Structure formats: C-alpha cells, structure tokens
mmCIF file of C-alpha atoms and ligand atoms in Angstrom:
data_model
loop_
_atom_site.group_PDB
_atom_site.id
_atom_site.type_symbol
_atom_site.label_atom_id
_atom_site.label_comp_id
_atom_site.label_asym_id
_atom_site.label_seq_id
_atom_site.Cartn_x
_atom_site.Cartn_y
_atom_site.Cartn_z
ATOM 1 C CA MET A 237 103.291 181.191 129.908
ATOM 2 C CA ASP A 238 104.394 182.004 133.441
ATOM 3 C CA HIS A 239 108.012 180.303 133.376
ATOM 4 C CA ALA A 240 108.794 181.616 136.977
ATOM 5 C CA ALA A 241 105.794 179.749 138.451
ATOM 6 C CA ASP A 242 106.545 176.626 136.166
ATOM 7 C CA ALA A 243 110.245 176.792 137.445
ATOM 8 C CA HIS A 244 108.725 176.895 141.034
ATOM 9 C CA ARG A 245 106.731 173.890 140.479
ATOM 10 C CA THR A 246 109.648 171.808 139.127
ATOM 11 C CA ASP A 247 111.997 172.756 141.712
ATOM 12 C CA LEU A 248 110.956 169.749 144.294
ATOM 13 C CA MET A 249 112.336 170.216 147.886
ATOM 14 C CA THR A 250 112.503 166.499 148.800
ATOM 15 C CA ILE A 251 112.894 165.847 152.529
ATOM 16 C CA THR A 252 116.458 164.437 151.763
ATOM 17 C CA ARG A 253 117.480 167.646 150.109
ATOM 18 C CA PHE A 254 115.693 169.693 152.848
ATOM 19 C CA VAL A 255 117.619 167.993 155.480
ATOM 20 C CA LEU A 256 121.034 168.161 153.416
ATOM 21 C CA ASN A 257 120.399 172.052 153.214
ATOM 22 C CA GLU A 258 119.887 171.951 157.018
ATOM 23 C CA GLN A 259 122.919 169.924 157.697
ATOM 24 C CA SER A 260 125.240 172.546 155.585
ATOM 25 C CA LYS A 261 124.641 175.131 158.195
ATOM 26 C CA HIS A 262 126.534 172.898 160.439
ATOM 27 C CA PRO A 263 129.924 172.270 159.017
ATOM 28 C CA GLU A 264 131.049 170.056 161.633
ATOM 29 C CA SER A 265 128.378 167.548 160.692
ATOM 30 C CA ARG A 266 129.166 164.097 159.191
ATOM 31 C CA GLY A 267 125.587 163.363 157.450
ATOM 32 C CA ASP A 268 124.899 160.851 160.001
ATOM 33 C CA PHE A 269 121.498 162.454 160.796
ATOM 34 C CA THR A 270 120.525 162.517 156.985
ATOM 35 C CA ILE A 271 121.305 158.756 156.755
ATOM 36 C CA LEU A 272 119.177 158.079 159.878
ATOM 37 C CA LEU A 273 116.387 160.079 158.588
ATOM 38 C CA SER A 274 116.313 158.216 155.222
ATOM 39 C CA HIS A 275 115.948 155.064 157.048
ATOM 40 C CA ILE A 276 112.926 156.519 158.986
ATOM 41 C CA VAL A 277 111.557 157.615 155.676
ATOM 42 C CA LEU A 278 112.059 154.329 154.202
ATOM 43 C CA GLY A 279 110.096 152.850 156.991
ATOM 44 C CA CYS A 280 107.308 155.521 156.567
ATOM 45 C CA LYS A 281 106.973 154.358 152.915
ATOM 46 C CA PHE A 282 106.791 150.938 153.695
ATOM 47 C CA VAL A 283 104.091 151.213 156.338
ATOM 48 C CA CYS A 284 102.298 153.577 154.073
ATOM 49 C CA THR A 285 102.191 151.013 151.201
ATOM 50 C CA ALA A 286 101.128 148.309 153.593
ATOM 51 C CA VAL A 287 98.378 150.481 155.326
ATOM 52 C CA ASN A 288 96.902 151.256 151.662
ATOM 53 C CA LYS A 289 97.098 147.524 150.655
ATOM 54 C CA ALA A 290 95.783 146.352 154.199
ATOM 55 C CA GLY A 291 92.215 145.301 153.260
ATOM 56 C CA LEU A 292 93.462 143.781 149.873
ATOM 57 C CA ALA A 293 96.173 141.827 151.288
ATOM 58 C CA LYS A 294 94.291 140.769 154.622
ATOM 59 C CA LEU A 295 97.126 142.249 156.573
ATOM 60 C CA ILE A 296 94.840 143.302 159.058
ATOM 61 C CA GLY A 297 93.535 140.697 161.646
ATOM 62 C CA LEU A 298 95.295 139.132 164.667
ATOM 63 C CA ALA A 299 98.939 138.329 164.653
ATOM 64 C CA GLY A 300 99.488 134.448 164.395
ATOM 65 C CA GLU A 301 96.547 134.018 162.187
ATOM 66 C CA THR A 302 97.400 131.859 158.970
ATOM 67 C CA ASN A 303 96.200 132.832 155.431
ATOM 68 C CA VAL A 304 94.972 130.448 152.735
ATOM 69 C CA GLN A 305 98.541 129.404 151.940
ATOM 70 C CA GLY A 306 98.991 128.293 155.328
ATOM 71 C CA GLU A 307 101.652 131.247 156.054
ATOM 72 C CA GLU A 308 101.452 132.873 159.252
ATOM 73 C CA GLN A 309 99.910 136.340 158.993
ATOM 74 C CA LYS A 310 101.721 139.443 160.540
ATOM 75 C CA LYS A 311 99.285 141.970 162.100
ATOM 76 C CA LEU A 312 100.125 145.454 160.475
ATOM 77 C CA ASP A 313 101.498 146.827 163.872
ATOM 78 C CA VAL A 314 103.883 143.665 164.293
ATOM 79 C CA LEU A 315 104.909 144.086 160.660
ATOM 80 C CA SER A 316 105.440 147.704 160.784
ATOM 81 C CA ASN A 317 107.652 147.426 164.074
ATOM 82 C CA GLU A 318 109.932 144.701 162.463
ATOM 83 C CA VAL A 319 110.400 147.011 159.307
ATOM 84 C CA PHE A 320 111.487 150.034 161.491
ATOM 85 C CA ILE A 321 113.746 148.130 163.743
ATOM 86 C CA LYS A 322 115.729 146.527 160.655
ATOM 87 C CA ALA A 323 115.658 149.886 158.882
ATOM 88 C CA LEU A 324 116.908 151.661 161.986
ATOM 89 C CA VAL A 325 119.600 148.849 162.795
ATOM 90 C CA SER A 326 120.836 148.710 159.335
ATOM 91 C CA SER A 327 121.245 152.496 158.978
ATOM 92 C CA GLY A 328 124.339 151.895 161.388
ATOM 93 C CA ARG A 329 123.388 155.201 162.986
ATOM 94 C CA THR A 330 121.575 154.055 166.356
ATOM 95 C CA SER A 331 122.606 152.359 169.615
ATOM 96 C CA ILE A 332 119.329 152.134 171.406
ATOM 97 C CA LEU A 333 115.737 151.798 170.048
ATOM 98 C CA VAL A 334 112.654 151.863 172.113
ATOM 99 C CA SER A 335 109.253 150.692 170.288
ATOM 100 C CA GLU A 336 105.763 150.722 171.725
ATOM 101 C CA GLU A 337 105.712 147.241 170.352
ATOM 102 C CA ASP A 338 108.696 145.865 172.305
ATOM 103 C CA GLU A 339 108.566 145.416 176.231
ATOM 104 C CA GLU A 340 112.330 145.936 176.239
ATOM 105 C CA ALA A 341 114.583 148.435 174.476
ATOM 106 C CA THR A 342 116.670 147.060 171.774
ATOM 107 C CA ILE A 343 120.438 147.431 172.369
ATOM 108 C CA VAL A 344 121.961 147.501 168.863
ATOM 109 C CA GLU A 345 124.805 145.069 168.395
ATOM 110 C CA LYS A 346 128.341 146.866 168.706
ATOM 111 C CA SER A 347 129.297 146.533 164.982
ATOM 112 C CA LYS A 348 126.341 148.364 163.895
ATOM 113 C CA ARG A 349 126.165 151.026 166.489
ATOM 114 C CA GLY A 350 125.893 154.897 165.706
ATOM 115 C CA ARG A 351 125.403 157.967 167.990
ATOM 116 C CA TYR A 352 121.667 158.193 168.051
ATOM 117 C CA CYS A 353 118.660 156.712 170.117
ATOM 118 C CA VAL A 354 115.223 156.572 168.530
ATOM 119 C CA VAL A 355 112.070 155.946 170.448
ATOM 120 C CA PHE A 356 109.156 155.370 168.374
ATOM 121 C CA ASP A 357 105.551 154.119 168.049
ATOM 122 C CA PRO A 358 105.480 152.296 164.604
ATOM 123 C CA LEU A 359 101.791 152.235 164.073
ATOM 124 C CA ASP A 360 99.804 154.361 166.440
ATOM 125 C CA GLY A 361 96.128 154.195 166.488
ATOM 126 C CA SER A 362 96.077 150.773 165.339
ATOM 127 C CA SER A 363 92.790 150.006 166.748
ATOM 128 C CA ASN A 364 91.419 152.033 163.928
ATOM 129 C CA ILE A 365 93.110 150.186 161.004
ATOM 130 C CA ASP A 366 90.092 148.098 160.314
ATOM 131 C CA CYS A 367 87.732 151.063 159.354
ATOM 132 C CA GLY A 368 90.095 153.130 157.409
ATOM 133 C CA VAL A 369 90.865 155.997 159.926
ATOM 134 C CA SER A 370 94.116 157.866 159.495
ATOM 135 C CA ILE A 371 96.706 156.270 161.554
ATOM 136 C CA GLY A 372 100.450 157.049 161.841
ATOM 137 C CA THR A 373 104.053 156.610 163.015
ATOM 138 C CA ILE A 374 105.563 158.796 165.755
ATOM 139 C CA PHE A 375 109.504 159.121 166.472
ATOM 140 C CA GLY A 376 111.867 161.218 168.520
ATOM 141 C CA ILE A 377 115.411 160.970 168.341
ATOM 142 C CA TYR A 378 118.088 161.526 171.253
ATOM 143 C CA ALA A 379 121.835 161.842 170.711
ATOM 144 C CA LEU A 380 123.981 159.109 172.629
ATOM 145 C CA ASN A 381 126.396 160.715 175.252
ATOM 146 C CA ASP A 382 129.780 159.841 173.763
ATOM 147 C CA GLY A 383 132.259 157.404 174.972
ATOM 148 C CA HIS A 384 130.206 154.800 176.975
ATOM 149 C CA GLU A 385 128.067 151.760 176.601
ATOM 150 C CA PRO A 386 124.466 152.541 175.625
ATOM 151 C CA SER A 387 122.098 152.176 178.548
ATOM 152 C CA LEU A 388 118.625 153.073 179.209
ATOM 153 C CA ASP A 389 119.570 156.312 180.805
ATOM 154 C CA ASP A 390 120.226 157.606 177.389
ATOM 155 C CA VAL A 391 116.596 157.333 176.396
ATOM 156 C CA LEU A 392 115.283 158.172 180.002
ATOM 157 C CA GLN A 393 115.908 161.925 179.342
ATOM 158 C CA PRO A 394 113.487 164.706 179.379
ATOM 159 C CA GLY A 395 111.855 165.518 175.816
ATOM 160 C CA LYS A 396 113.595 168.944 175.717
ATOM 161 C CA ASN A 397 116.822 166.872 175.079
ATOM 162 C CA MET A 398 115.474 165.605 171.815
ATOM 163 C CA LEU A 399 117.325 166.499 168.938
ATOM 164 C CA ALA A 400 114.464 166.034 166.417
ATOM 165 C CA ALA A 401 110.925 164.547 166.497
ATOM 166 C CA GLY A 402 108.249 163.734 163.883
ATOM 167 C CA TYR A 403 105.376 161.728 162.913
ATOM 168 C CA CYS A 404 104.106 160.290 159.623
ATOM 169 C CA MET A 405 100.237 160.144 158.927
ATOM 170 C CA TYR A 406 98.648 157.549 156.723
ATOM 171 C CA GLY A 407 95.702 159.374 155.878
ATOM 172 C CA SER A 408 93.976 160.572 152.487
ATOM 173 C CA SER A 409 97.594 161.535 151.743
ATOM 174 C CA CYS A 410 100.859 160.328 153.340
ATOM 175 C CA THR A 411 102.302 163.414 155.244
ATOM 176 C CA LEU A 412 105.361 163.515 157.223
ATOM 177 C CA VAL A 413 105.802 166.369 159.868
ATOM 178 C CA LEU A 414 109.248 166.811 161.274
ATOM 179 C CA SER A 415 111.359 169.211 163.640
ATOM 180 C CA THR A 416 114.905 169.311 163.908
ATOM 181 C CA GLY A 417 114.717 172.132 166.520
ATOM 182 C CA GLY A 418 114.500 174.900 164.183
ATOM 183 C CA GLY A 419 110.609 175.166 163.437
ATOM 184 C CA VAL A 420 108.278 172.449 161.894
ATOM 185 C CA ASN A 421 108.002 171.373 158.117
ATOM 186 C CA GLY A 422 105.568 169.103 156.440
ATOM 187 C CA PHE A 423 106.272 166.671 153.399
ATOM 188 C CA THR A 424 103.712 165.016 151.599
ATOM 189 C CA LEU A 425 104.459 161.578 149.721
ATOM 190 C CA ASP A 426 104.254 162.042 146.002
ATOM 191 C CA PRO A 427 103.355 158.341 144.979
ATOM 192 C CA SER A 428 104.322 158.741 141.461
ATOM 193 C CA LEU A 429 108.010 159.983 142.421
ATOM 194 C CA GLY A 430 108.051 157.675 145.808
ATOM 195 C CA GLU A 431 109.490 161.195 147.456
ATOM 196 C CA PHE A 432 108.330 163.202 150.238
ATOM 197 C CA ILE A 433 107.985 166.832 148.980
ATOM 198 C CA LEU A 434 107.933 169.946 151.164
ATOM 199 C CA THR A 435 104.218 171.087 150.984
ATOM 200 C CA HIS A 436 103.934 172.661 154.382
ATOM 201 C CA PRO A 437 106.902 174.877 155.111
ATOM 202 C CA ASP A 438 107.492 176.279 158.569
ATOM 203 C CA ILE A 439 104.183 175.394 160.271
ATOM 204 C CA LYS A 440 102.840 177.719 162.975
ATOM 205 C CA ILE A 441 99.859 176.724 164.956
ATOM 206 C CA PRO A 442 97.385 179.387 165.352
ATOM 207 C CA LYS A 443 97.750 181.482 168.766
ATOM 208 C CA LYS A 444 93.991 180.484 169.916
ATOM 209 C CA GLY A 445 92.037 177.832 168.275
ATOM 210 C CA LYS A 446 88.195 177.049 167.762
ATOM 211 C CA ILE A 447 88.420 173.236 168.543
ATOM 212 C CA TYR A 448 88.930 170.907 171.433
ATOM 213 C CA SER A 449 89.734 167.311 171.207
ATOM 214 C CA VAL A 450 89.301 164.731 173.876
ATOM 215 C CA ASN A 451 87.431 161.273 174.633
ATOM 216 C CA GLU A 452 84.418 162.889 176.502
ATOM 217 C CA GLY A 453 83.317 159.328 177.457
ATOM 218 C CA ASN A 454 85.696 159.462 180.220
ATOM 219 C CA ALA A 455 84.085 162.620 181.811
ATOM 220 C CA LYS A 456 82.774 161.213 185.002
ATOM 221 C CA ASN A 457 86.182 160.348 185.933
ATOM 222 C CA TRP A 458 87.989 163.631 185.224
ATOM 223 C CA ASP A 459 89.542 165.874 187.854
ATOM 224 C CA GLY A 460 87.995 169.290 188.546
ATOM 225 C CA PRO A 461 90.398 171.328 186.279
ATOM 226 C CA THR A 462 89.872 169.142 183.227
ATOM 227 C CA ALA A 463 86.041 169.180 183.823
ATOM 228 C CA LYS A 464 85.757 172.751 184.310
ATOM 229 C CA TYR A 465 88.081 173.463 181.000
ATOM 230 C CA VAL A 466 85.672 171.394 178.931
ATOM 231 C CA GLU A 467 82.793 173.121 180.309
ATOM 232 C CA GLN A 468 84.254 176.403 179.444
ATOM 233 C CA CYS A 469 84.770 175.084 175.968
ATOM 234 C CA LYS A 470 81.141 174.348 175.560
ATOM 235 C CA PHE A 471 79.873 177.405 177.572
ATOM 236 C CA PRO A 472 82.272 180.292 177.347
ATOM 237 C CA LYS A 473 81.701 182.879 180.113
ATOM 238 C CA ASP A 474 83.431 185.757 178.323
ATOM 239 C CA GLY A 475 80.708 185.788 175.377
ATOM 240 C CA SER A 476 83.002 184.179 172.803
ATOM 241 C CA SER A 477 81.701 181.383 170.766
ATOM 242 C CA PRO A 478 81.818 177.762 171.990
ATOM 243 C CA LYS A 479 84.508 175.528 170.647
ATOM 244 C CA SER A 480 83.734 172.634 168.307
ATOM 245 C CA LEU A 481 84.602 169.149 169.653
ATOM 246 C CA ARG A 482 86.592 166.806 167.204
ATOM 247 C CA TYR A 483 88.112 163.562 168.197
ATOM 248 C CA ILE A 484 89.354 160.856 165.988
ATOM 249 C CA GLY A 485 90.840 158.703 168.773
ATOM 250 C CA SER A 486 94.133 158.421 166.641
ATOM 251 C CA MET A 487 96.713 160.597 168.216
ATOM 252 C CA VAL A 488 98.520 161.371 164.893
ATOM 253 C CA ALA A 489 95.379 162.526 163.262
ATOM 254 C CA ASP A 490 93.843 164.682 166.283
ATOM 255 C CA VAL A 491 97.403 166.327 166.677
ATOM 256 C CA HIS A 492 97.997 166.843 162.928
ATOM 257 C CA ARG A 493 94.630 168.824 162.756
ATOM 258 C CA THR A 494 95.428 170.659 166.085
ATOM 259 C CA LEU A 495 98.737 171.743 164.424
ATOM 260 C CA LEU A 496 97.224 172.993 161.280
ATOM 261 C CA TYR A 497 94.003 174.533 162.471
ATOM 262 C CA GLY A 498 94.753 175.264 166.084
ATOM 263 C CA GLY A 499 92.844 174.430 169.317
ATOM 264 C CA ILE A 500 93.678 172.020 172.124
ATOM 265 C CA PHE A 501 94.039 168.186 172.139
ATOM 266 C CA LEU A 502 93.575 166.686 175.806
ATOM 267 C CA TYR A 503 94.273 163.288 177.173
ATOM 268 C CA PRO A 504 94.034 163.898 180.872
ATOM 269 C CA ALA A 505 94.355 161.804 184.086
ATOM 270 C CA ASP A 506 91.312 160.453 185.398
ATOM 271 C CA LYS A 507 90.199 158.248 188.298
ATOM 272 C CA LYS A 508 90.664 155.012 186.599
ATOM 273 C CA SER A 509 94.029 155.955 184.791
ATOM 274 C CA PRO A 510 95.867 158.701 187.272
ATOM 275 C CA ASN A 511 98.686 158.758 184.652
ATOM 276 C CA GLY A 512 96.379 158.988 181.421
ATOM 277 C CA LYS A 513 96.731 156.778 178.639
ATOM 278 C CA LEU A 514 99.624 158.127 176.301
ATOM 279 C CA ARG A 515 102.995 157.109 176.468
ATOM 280 C CA VAL A 516 105.939 159.774 177.514
ATOM 281 C CA LEU A 517 108.761 158.620 175.182
ATOM 282 C CA TYR A 518 107.052 157.959 171.742
ATOM 283 C CA GLU A 519 103.835 159.943 172.011
ATOM 284 C CA VAL A 520 103.837 162.952 174.539
ATOM 285 C CA PHE A 521 107.478 164.006 174.033
ATOM 286 C CA PRO A 522 107.573 163.888 170.147
ATOM 287 C CA MET A 523 104.333 165.664 169.776
ATOM 288 C CA SER A 524 105.130 168.171 172.587
ATOM 289 C CA PHE A 525 108.299 168.841 170.858
ATOM 290 C CA LEU A 526 106.515 169.581 167.619
ATOM 291 C CA MET A 527 104.007 171.841 169.453
ATOM 292 C CA GLU A 528 106.553 173.984 171.099
ATOM 293 C CA GLN A 529 108.396 174.322 167.660
ATOM 294 C CA ALA A 530 105.327 175.542 165.956
ATOM 295 C CA GLY A 531 104.668 178.022 168.618
ATOM 296 C CA GLY A 532 102.345 176.173 170.789
ATOM 297 C CA GLN A 533 102.505 174.658 174.426
ATOM 298 C CA ALA A 534 102.350 171.073 175.854
ATOM 299 C CA PHE A 535 101.420 170.629 179.552
ATOM 300 C CA THR A 536 101.174 167.707 181.895
ATOM 301 C CA GLY A 537 98.658 169.230 184.279
ATOM 302 C CA LYS A 538 101.599 169.711 186.506
ATOM 303 C CA GLN A 539 104.507 170.975 184.652
ATOM 304 C CA ARG A 540 105.959 171.698 180.987
ATOM 305 C CA ALA A 541 105.718 168.161 179.307
ATOM 306 C CA LEU A 542 109.019 168.282 177.735
ATOM 307 C CA ASP A 543 110.691 168.940 181.496
ATOM 308 C CA LEU A 544 109.236 165.635 182.490
ATOM 309 C CA VAL A 545 112.141 163.009 183.271
ATOM 310 C CA PRO A 546 110.690 159.538 182.515
ATOM 311 C CA LYS A 547 111.892 156.682 184.982
ATOM 312 C CA LYS A 548 110.480 153.770 182.782
ATOM 313 C CA ILE A 549 110.751 153.424 178.972
ATOM 314 C CA HIS A 550 106.737 152.818 178.830
ATOM 315 C CA GLU A 551 105.820 155.436 181.284
ATOM 316 C CA ARG A 552 102.392 157.310 180.651
ATOM 317 C CA SER A 553 101.518 161.109 181.353
ATOM 318 C CA PRO A 554 98.488 163.020 181.145
ATOM 319 C CA ILE A 555 98.824 165.684 178.245
ATOM 320 C CA PHE A 556 97.289 168.911 177.136
ATOM 321 C CA LEU A 557 98.635 170.315 173.983
ATOM 322 C CA GLY A 558 97.873 172.851 171.211
ATOM 323 C CA SER A 559 97.629 176.490 170.684
ATOM 324 C CA TYR A 560 99.425 178.715 173.084
ATOM 325 C CA ASP A 561 96.635 180.468 174.538
ATOM 326 C CA ASP A 562 94.201 177.596 174.943
ATOM 327 C CA VAL A 563 97.028 175.552 176.744
ATOM 328 C CA GLU A 564 97.514 178.862 178.963
ATOM 329 C CA GLU A 565 93.931 178.554 180.009
ATOM 330 C CA ILE A 566 94.158 175.081 181.271
ATOM 331 C CA LYS A 567 97.375 175.839 183.004
ATOM 332 C CA ALA A 568 95.541 178.639 184.814
ATOM 333 C CA LEU A 569 92.936 176.174 186.137
ATOM 334 C CA TYR A 570 95.496 173.876 187.399
ATOM 335 C CA ALA A 571 97.305 176.694 189.129
ATOM 336 C CA ALA A 572 94.120 177.811 190.793
ATOM 337 C CA GLU A 573 93.327 174.152 192.074
ATOM 338 C CA GLU A 574 96.991 173.812 193.407
ATOM 339 C CA LYS A 575 96.344 177.030 195.310
ATOM 340 C CA LYS A 576 93.202 175.558 196.918
ATOM 341 C CA GLU A 577 95.023 172.608 198.112
HETATM 342 P P1 AFP B 671 95.452 152.414 169.895
HETATM 343 O O1 AFP B 671 96.760 152.425 169.061
HETATM 344 O O2 AFP B 671 95.011 151.437 170.718
HETATM 345 O O3 AFP B 671 94.110 152.562 168.784
HETATM 346 O O4 AFP B 671 95.207 153.810 170.710
HETATM 347 C C1 AFP B 671 95.463 154.853 170.203
HETATM 348 C C2 AFP B 671 95.842 155.799 171.140
HETATM 349 O O5 AFP B 671 97.058 155.467 171.710
HETATM 350 C C3 AFP B 671 96.181 157.355 170.560
HETATM 351 O O6 AFP B 671 96.403 157.171 169.245
HETATM 352 C C4 AFP B 671 94.852 157.993 170.785
HETATM 353 O O7 AFP B 671 95.116 159.271 170.949
HETATM 354 C C5 AFP B 671 94.271 157.352 172.055
HETATM 355 O O8 AFP B 671 95.062 156.169 171.999
HETATM 356 C C6 AFP B 671 92.641 157.131 171.898
HETATM 357 O O9 AFP B 671 92.384 156.636 173.219
HETATM 358 P P2 AFP B 671 90.946 156.521 173.754
HETATM 359 O O10 AFP B 671 90.128 155.349 172.868
HETATM 360 O O11 AFP B 671 91.080 156.202 175.046
HETATM 361 O O12 AFP B 671 90.157 157.694 173.342
#
C-alpha cells in the first residue's frame, strides 16, 4: 500500500486553509480578507445549489412570476444578487458593493463597514440558464482608502489596483478560480464535504493557443484589426494550422477554457456597440487580472485592460484576453492601424 500517496490524498487543501496560509506570510494581516472570502465562498455555494436545483425548483423564469402557492418567484440572478449582497454586508468587511444587478452602488451602513470594496456579477451568462450551459459569478476586490467616507471613487479605480479577483463556474463541477496577486489557483467544490478543495494549483496559461473565441455573428460590424485577426486565425499566412473556434456565450465558461487550454477570447467593439458589451468593473477587470496573473495578457484595443480608469460603475469596454503570444498579435494589428491614421 502506498501510504505516502494516501496521505497526499487525505491532506485536503481547502480554500480557507489556502488563504490562511497566504495570510500567514503577511504578519501584519488581521484576517479580514479571509473572513471576506469565506462570505464570498458561502454565496458561491448557495448559487451553485440553486443553479443545480433550478429546473426542479422552477427558479428559472421571469422575476415577479408567482408559483403555485401564490408566492412570488425570484429569478435566479435576482436571488443570487440578494444572497451575495447579504453575505458581503454581514461579513462586516465591506464598505461599497457594485453589482451588475443594481443600478446604484450599495454603500454599507456605518456599523457594518469594513476595509474592502467588492465589484461583482452574481450570475453572469444568465441567458444560458434555461438550457443548462455553464454560468458563473465574477468578482473583484479593492481596498478602501483609509480614513474617509466611502465613495464611488473607491471603486472607479484601474483594475491593476485590485487586491484580488476570481470567478466561480457552475458547470459539470463547481470551480472557483482565485488570484490574490501571487498567481492563480483553482478549487473544486467537493459536494460531499461542502468544501472547495485545491485542484488546480498555480494555473499558467499556455504561451500560445490553438483556439479563438468570439461571437462571429457580429463580424459585419467589426473594425479592421478585429476582422483581420479573425481572418488570420482561420487562414494563417505563416503555414501554421488554423485555430479552432469555440464560443459558449457565457464569459466565465469561455474564459475558464481559455485559461486552461490557451488561446484568445475576444469581445471587440463594433459599429453597433462602440464600447463592446462587457462591463469593465466586474467582467473585464477581474478576468484581465486573472489572465495577467496566469502569464497571459488583456488588451482593450487601445491599452492594457488593467490600466483603464472607469468613469462609471457600469461602463463597458472591448476586450481581447488570453495567451501572451495571441494577444501580442492583436496588439500588433491595432498598432499598425493606428500608424495608418
Ligand atoms: P447574459 O448574462 O445576458 O447571458 O450575457 C452574458 C455575457 O455578458 C457574457 O457572459 C458573454 O461573454 C457575453 O455576454 C455574450 O454575449 P453575446 O451573446 O453578444 O455573444
């Protein structure tokens, strides 16, 4: 019997243990981040259970509909938002929350305030719920500048100022991918234990990939560099093999695949949507943060995505993210276009 291997299997690195280990490297830390993260993890576990039960429990459907008992039904994304807001406020570690679901930011009441700001999309890709496609929660965390009343300026910060970012994917398994600025790690929910266990330590994105991921239905409205890049993916001029196209239409699932297998994910600007579709604070920034931490790149078509300074909490931006070399190619095409102008 291989006792060493057995011991390895029984030495479970839970997400809490992992974050506590990280925390012990910073003697000045007070454990606030660990507490905040445990509340985010609780939200993810709740949403995971709700997503799994959605078909049975009739959680899907329109918000405001009533069920057979005459009770008002909550759409899954509305329910997820409520769960996250309540979990984050009750953590006592947050001061401002920005959610995709809420037009205005939530400023936490004084007695429950803490030193973090959380920006999040509680259930991204929700148009995919009814057909069972993987969806997810995306989040980013900023530190509150000390000694002042929390204001929107605390979250209207470039993505490079984030302390941590991550997503939880509700798919064939429930996977939480997290970076606190020292690399990227992936944890899978063990449903029998109710714990996220480290299953993907130190994720590194391949330097170059074989997959491109974009909604080609928008091609007629693309700008020159995007159109040229996608053409190059299909008809490479350097004799290399064409890339494969994979597009789910659910950012967490598309980015998760890109992170693990390499390649590029694009949501470009087009004539109809000059700023693209994806939201800066809780889609573009957290995913760009993870990509850079995994050795990849994220570019807006004009600049490094994490350098962007948002002016509004629900601002959008075009985004190209993924393997270092693949993003380098699209950057070169935009640089050439700029030279022509
Ligand atoms: P929904 O939340 O409306 O399903 O939108 C999902 C999303 O914001 C993101 O998860 C996808 O990457 C992107 O939109 C897909 O957009 P298209 O349907 O325009 O390709």
